C-alpha atoms as one frame of an Amber mdcrd trajectory, in Angstrom:
protein
 -18.743  19.772  14.328 -19.250  16.342  12.503 -22.934  15.955  14.030 -23.216
  12.308  13.087 -19.706  10.478  13.226 -19.105   6.712  11.991 -16.387   4.518
  11.987 -15.537   0.573  12.980 -13.367  -1.305  15.578  -9.889  -1.134  15.735
  -8.057  -0.039  12.666  -5.082  -2.145  12.471  -6.779  -4.980  10.419  -9.654
  -3.310   7.539  -8.727  -3.930   4.076  -8.148   0.321   3.729  -3.737  -0.222
   3.266  -1.414  -1.220   1.089   0.144  -4.340   1.374   3.127  -4.515   3.686
   1.672  -1.186   5.695   3.827  -1.144   9.213   1.048  -1.092  11.902   2.830
   2.232  12.738   1.226   3.598   9.909  -1.986   2.163   9.896  -3.817   4.728
  12.201  -2.989   7.911   9.935  -4.304   6.349   7.131  -7.016   4.943   8.879
  -8.124   9.119   9.727  -8.354   9.958   6.138 -11.483   6.993   6.251 -12.641
   7.628   9.270 -13.680  10.340  11.887 -14.120   7.997  14.651 -12.675   4.576
  16.026 -12.969   2.359  18.197 -10.333   1.780  21.116 -10.811  -2.373  21.480
  -7.116  -2.721  22.264  -7.516  -0.976  25.529 -10.335  -4.133  26.987  -7.330
  -6.174  26.669  -4.358  -4.210  28.287  -4.368  -0.687  29.635  -1.940   1.557
  26.984   0.503   3.751  28.503  -0.246   7.147  28.711   3.057   8.058  26.243
   0.739   5.387  23.656  -2.370   7.725  23.868  -0.715  10.337  23.669   1.453
   9.499  20.048  -2.354   8.045  19.364  -3.092  11.872  19.282  -0.573  13.477
  17.762  -1.032  10.649  14.416  -4.583  11.966  13.589  -6.299  15.577  12.631
  -7.760  17.216  14.931 -11.337  16.564  14.554 -11.130  13.276  15.483 -12.422
  11.008  17.756 -11.331   8.422  20.320 -14.006   5.493  21.416 -12.312   3.862
  24.017 -13.210   0.466  25.385 -12.765   0.070  29.487 -10.316  -2.518  30.517
 -11.397  -6.339  31.223 -11.285  -6.295  34.670 -13.686  -3.245  35.013 -16.418
  -5.225  33.484 -16.683  -8.308  34.925 -14.546 -10.062  32.583 -11.756 -10.537
  35.030  -7.819 -10.722  34.787  -6.059 -12.332  32.319  -3.115 -14.854  32.810
  -0.453 -12.743  32.638  -2.275  -9.521  33.664  -0.599  -7.882  36.454  -2.652
  -8.430  40.155  -3.714  -5.036  40.776  -6.809  -3.484  43.582  -9.479  -2.228
  42.155  -8.874   1.354  42.896  -4.520   0.713  40.964  -7.042  -0.745  37.715
  -9.374   2.644  37.799  -5.736   4.535  38.352  -4.431   3.561  35.489  -7.115
   3.677  33.565  -8.180   7.530  34.156  -4.485   7.639  33.791  -3.922   6.188
  29.633  -7.341   8.523  29.154  -5.612  12.023  30.231  -4.308  12.742  27.146
  -7.025  12.080  24.598  -8.979  14.183  27.363  -6.973  16.841  27.347  -7.010
  16.902  23.415 -10.486  16.579  23.266 -10.434  13.469  21.659 -12.118  11.429
  23.871 -16.056  10.582  22.798 -16.789   8.620  25.436 -15.242   5.303  27.907
 -17.406   2.523  26.996 -17.340   0.014  29.616 -19.656  -2.949  28.127 -20.410
  -5.618  30.103 -20.572  -9.129  29.248 -23.288 -11.902  28.103 -24.534 -12.833
  31.865 -24.574  -9.351  33.254 -27.860  -9.177  34.308 -30.118  -6.230  36.085
 -29.780  -6.926  39.690 -29.478  -4.526  42.516 -26.006  -5.672  43.114 -24.855
  -4.751  38.820 -27.102  -1.336  39.199 -25.212  -0.553  41.919 -21.291  -1.409
  40.404 -22.262   0.844  37.771 -23.012   3.331  39.658 -19.045   3.376  41.456
 -18.441   2.967  37.717 -19.342   6.196  37.265 -18.691   8.118  40.270 -14.953
   6.494  40.208 -15.128   8.147  36.313 -17.223  11.725  37.054 -14.912  12.964
  34.583 -14.842  11.313  31.788 -18.155  10.719  29.713 -19.230   7.047  30.620
 -21.359   4.543  27.975 -22.648   0.939  28.897 -23.129  -1.332  26.729 -25.287
  -4.241  28.326 -25.219  -7.690  26.518 -28.293  -9.238  28.352 -31.403  -9.254
  27.542 -32.879  -9.085  31.538 -32.326  -5.445  31.005 -34.609  -4.727  28.372
 -37.785  -6.816  29.429 -40.849  -4.740  29.533 -41.221  -4.384  33.100 -36.851
  -3.400  33.169 -36.975  -1.564  29.997 -37.753   1.986  31.043 -36.277   2.052
  33.948 -32.606   1.301  32.948 -32.884   3.788  30.947 -34.344   5.871  32.999
 -31.523   4.997  35.344 -28.437   5.815  32.593 -30.085   9.166  32.192 -30.415
   9.784  36.235 -26.168   8.912  36.705 -25.912  10.666  32.825 -24.774   7.648
  31.255 -24.659   7.376  27.409 -27.149   4.164  25.929 -25.396   2.469  23.994
 -28.108   1.091  21.344 -27.086  -2.671  19.069 -27.932  -4.125  16.491 -27.196
  -7.504  16.851 -28.525 -11.124  16.731 -31.688 -11.930  18.479 -30.478 -15.365
  20.248 -31.302 -15.711  23.727 -30.537 -13.806  27.111 -27.173 -12.910  26.161
 -28.177 -10.418  23.026 -30.090  -7.865  23.939 -32.993  -5.849  21.118 -32.493
  -2.706  19.230 -33.519  -0.026  21.307 -32.795   3.725  19.474 -33.296   5.621
  23.068 -31.157   8.920  24.161 -29.641   8.874  27.608 -27.747  11.909  27.957
 -27.966  14.803  25.927 -24.478  15.131  24.522 -23.768  11.883  22.653 -25.822
   9.182  21.234 -23.616   5.276  20.279 -24.884   2.732  18.432 -22.359  -0.302
  17.678 -23.686  -2.537  14.966 -22.358  -6.653  15.289 -23.558  -8.266  13.076
 -26.846 -10.312  13.044 -25.189 -14.072  12.658 -27.446 -15.959  15.036 -26.126
 -19.229  14.858 -22.471 -18.167  15.752 -23.571 -15.484  18.374 -23.276 -18.050
  21.147 -20.394 -19.391  22.714 -21.053 -23.267  21.590 -17.348 -24.229  22.367
 -15.598 -23.699  18.789 -12.022 -22.732  19.072 -13.267 -20.033  16.737 -16.135
 -19.134  18.091 -15.189 -15.161  18.485 -14.452 -14.603  14.974 -17.689 -16.339
  13.537 -20.075 -14.346  15.721 -18.455 -11.319  14.244 -18.829 -12.246  11.188
 -21.524 -10.849   8.963 -22.368  -8.515   5.501 -25.112  -6.094   6.517 -27.404
  -6.083   3.588 -28.431  -2.541   1.554 -32.101  -3.102   3.195 -31.157  -3.924
   7.344 -28.963  -0.518   6.941 -31.434   1.151   5.682 -33.462   0.232   8.673
 -31.192   2.198  10.525 -31.896   5.525   8.249 -35.107   6.997  10.050 -33.876
   5.034  13.355 -30.499   7.488  13.576 -32.693  10.760  11.985 -34.470  10.058
  15.148 -32.073  10.220  17.282 -30.430  13.298  15.826 -33.458  15.036  16.957
 -32.782  14.000  21.270 -28.851  14.112  20.799 -25.962  16.470  20.157 -23.742
  13.558  18.245 -24.711  10.168  17.372 -21.413   7.911  16.946 -21.867   5.042
  14.330 -19.553   2.207  14.848 -19.211  -1.126  12.832 -18.127  -3.950  14.920
 -18.870  -6.909  12.299 -15.156  -7.121  10.867 -13.974 -11.013  11.740 -14.131
 -11.947   8.122 -13.531  -7.840   6.708 -16.830  -6.612   6.493 -16.969  -3.775
   9.017 -15.496  -1.382   6.687 -17.610  -1.524   3.765 -20.788  -1.811   5.913
 -19.702   1.380   8.176 -18.837   2.979   4.273 -22.121   2.062   2.835 -23.505
   4.053   6.451 -22.143   6.599   5.394 -24.023   6.957   1.342 -26.753   6.277
   2.838 -27.142   9.090   5.424 -25.617  11.549   2.537 -22.731  12.173   4.867
 -19.324  14.867   4.215 -17.071  14.580   7.590 -14.853  17.650   8.007 -11.547
  17.404   8.804 -10.328  13.916   7.798  -6.525  13.330   7.232  -5.953  15.080
   4.076  -4.129  12.156   1.887  -6.277  10.180   2.200  -9.608  12.652   1.046
 -10.221  11.323  -2.612 -11.400   7.867  -1.012 -14.629   9.060  -0.186
C-alpha cells in the first residue's frame, strides 16, 4: 500500500491529455499520473452505479477514489432541475451509487464538505451524527468551511467529536479570509486515513463578491516551492498517526493543480506503485 497518495480534484480539465482526447479516455490516462482522484461530479448529481462500475474498471487495482457527497446531503440545496426526493431517498441513492467502488476496495472515503455558513452549533452536530449513522458502513470525511469549528474554545471539542464518531478530519490549506475559511489544523481523528485538501491561498478571491466567475477566481492560485515546503514536516507528523494520507489539490481554475501535486510528489520523494502502465514514464 502506498501510505501517501497524491492527486487532484476531478480528472476532466487538467493539462494531462493529448489534444482531442475524448472524455471517456481521460480517467485511464489520469491514472497513469496519480494514484487517487477526488470524484466531484457526484456533488452535482448522484452517479448511476453503472457509471461508477465503469470507472472502477478503467483504473488499476491500487487506484483510489474520494467521492464527494451530493449537495443536498451537505446543506447546499437542490439544483433547479434535480429530482425532488426525500432525505431517505437521497441517502439510499447515494449508497447505491457507492456500492461498486466499495465492493472493489477503491473507495477511500465519502467527502462531506459543508458550506461556509455551516457553523458550530448543536443542530449541525446532530445532523453530522445523523449522516454518520446513515453512512455507518462507509468511511466518511468531514470538511468544515466555517471558522467557528476551530476557534480556541471549540477546536479540541470539534476534533474529539470527529474522533468519537469515527469520522475523518479534512485538513485544509486555504486562504485565511474571515468566517468562511478555516485554519490549517493538522490533526488525525481516524487511525486509518487523513485527508488534506489544498485549495490555494487566493485571499482576495475567496469570498463571494458577486462576480459571475467567482467560483473560478477563488481557486486560481499557484503554490510556491516554499509554501509546499511548509507541508513536508506536517505530513511526516501525520504519517505517525494515520495509516494513509491522501493529498488532493483543488487549485485548478487556472490549471495549477497538476503542477502543484507533482511538485509535492517530488518534495516527498514518492514513487507510486501500480500506476497505469502506459504513463509510468511521466513521473
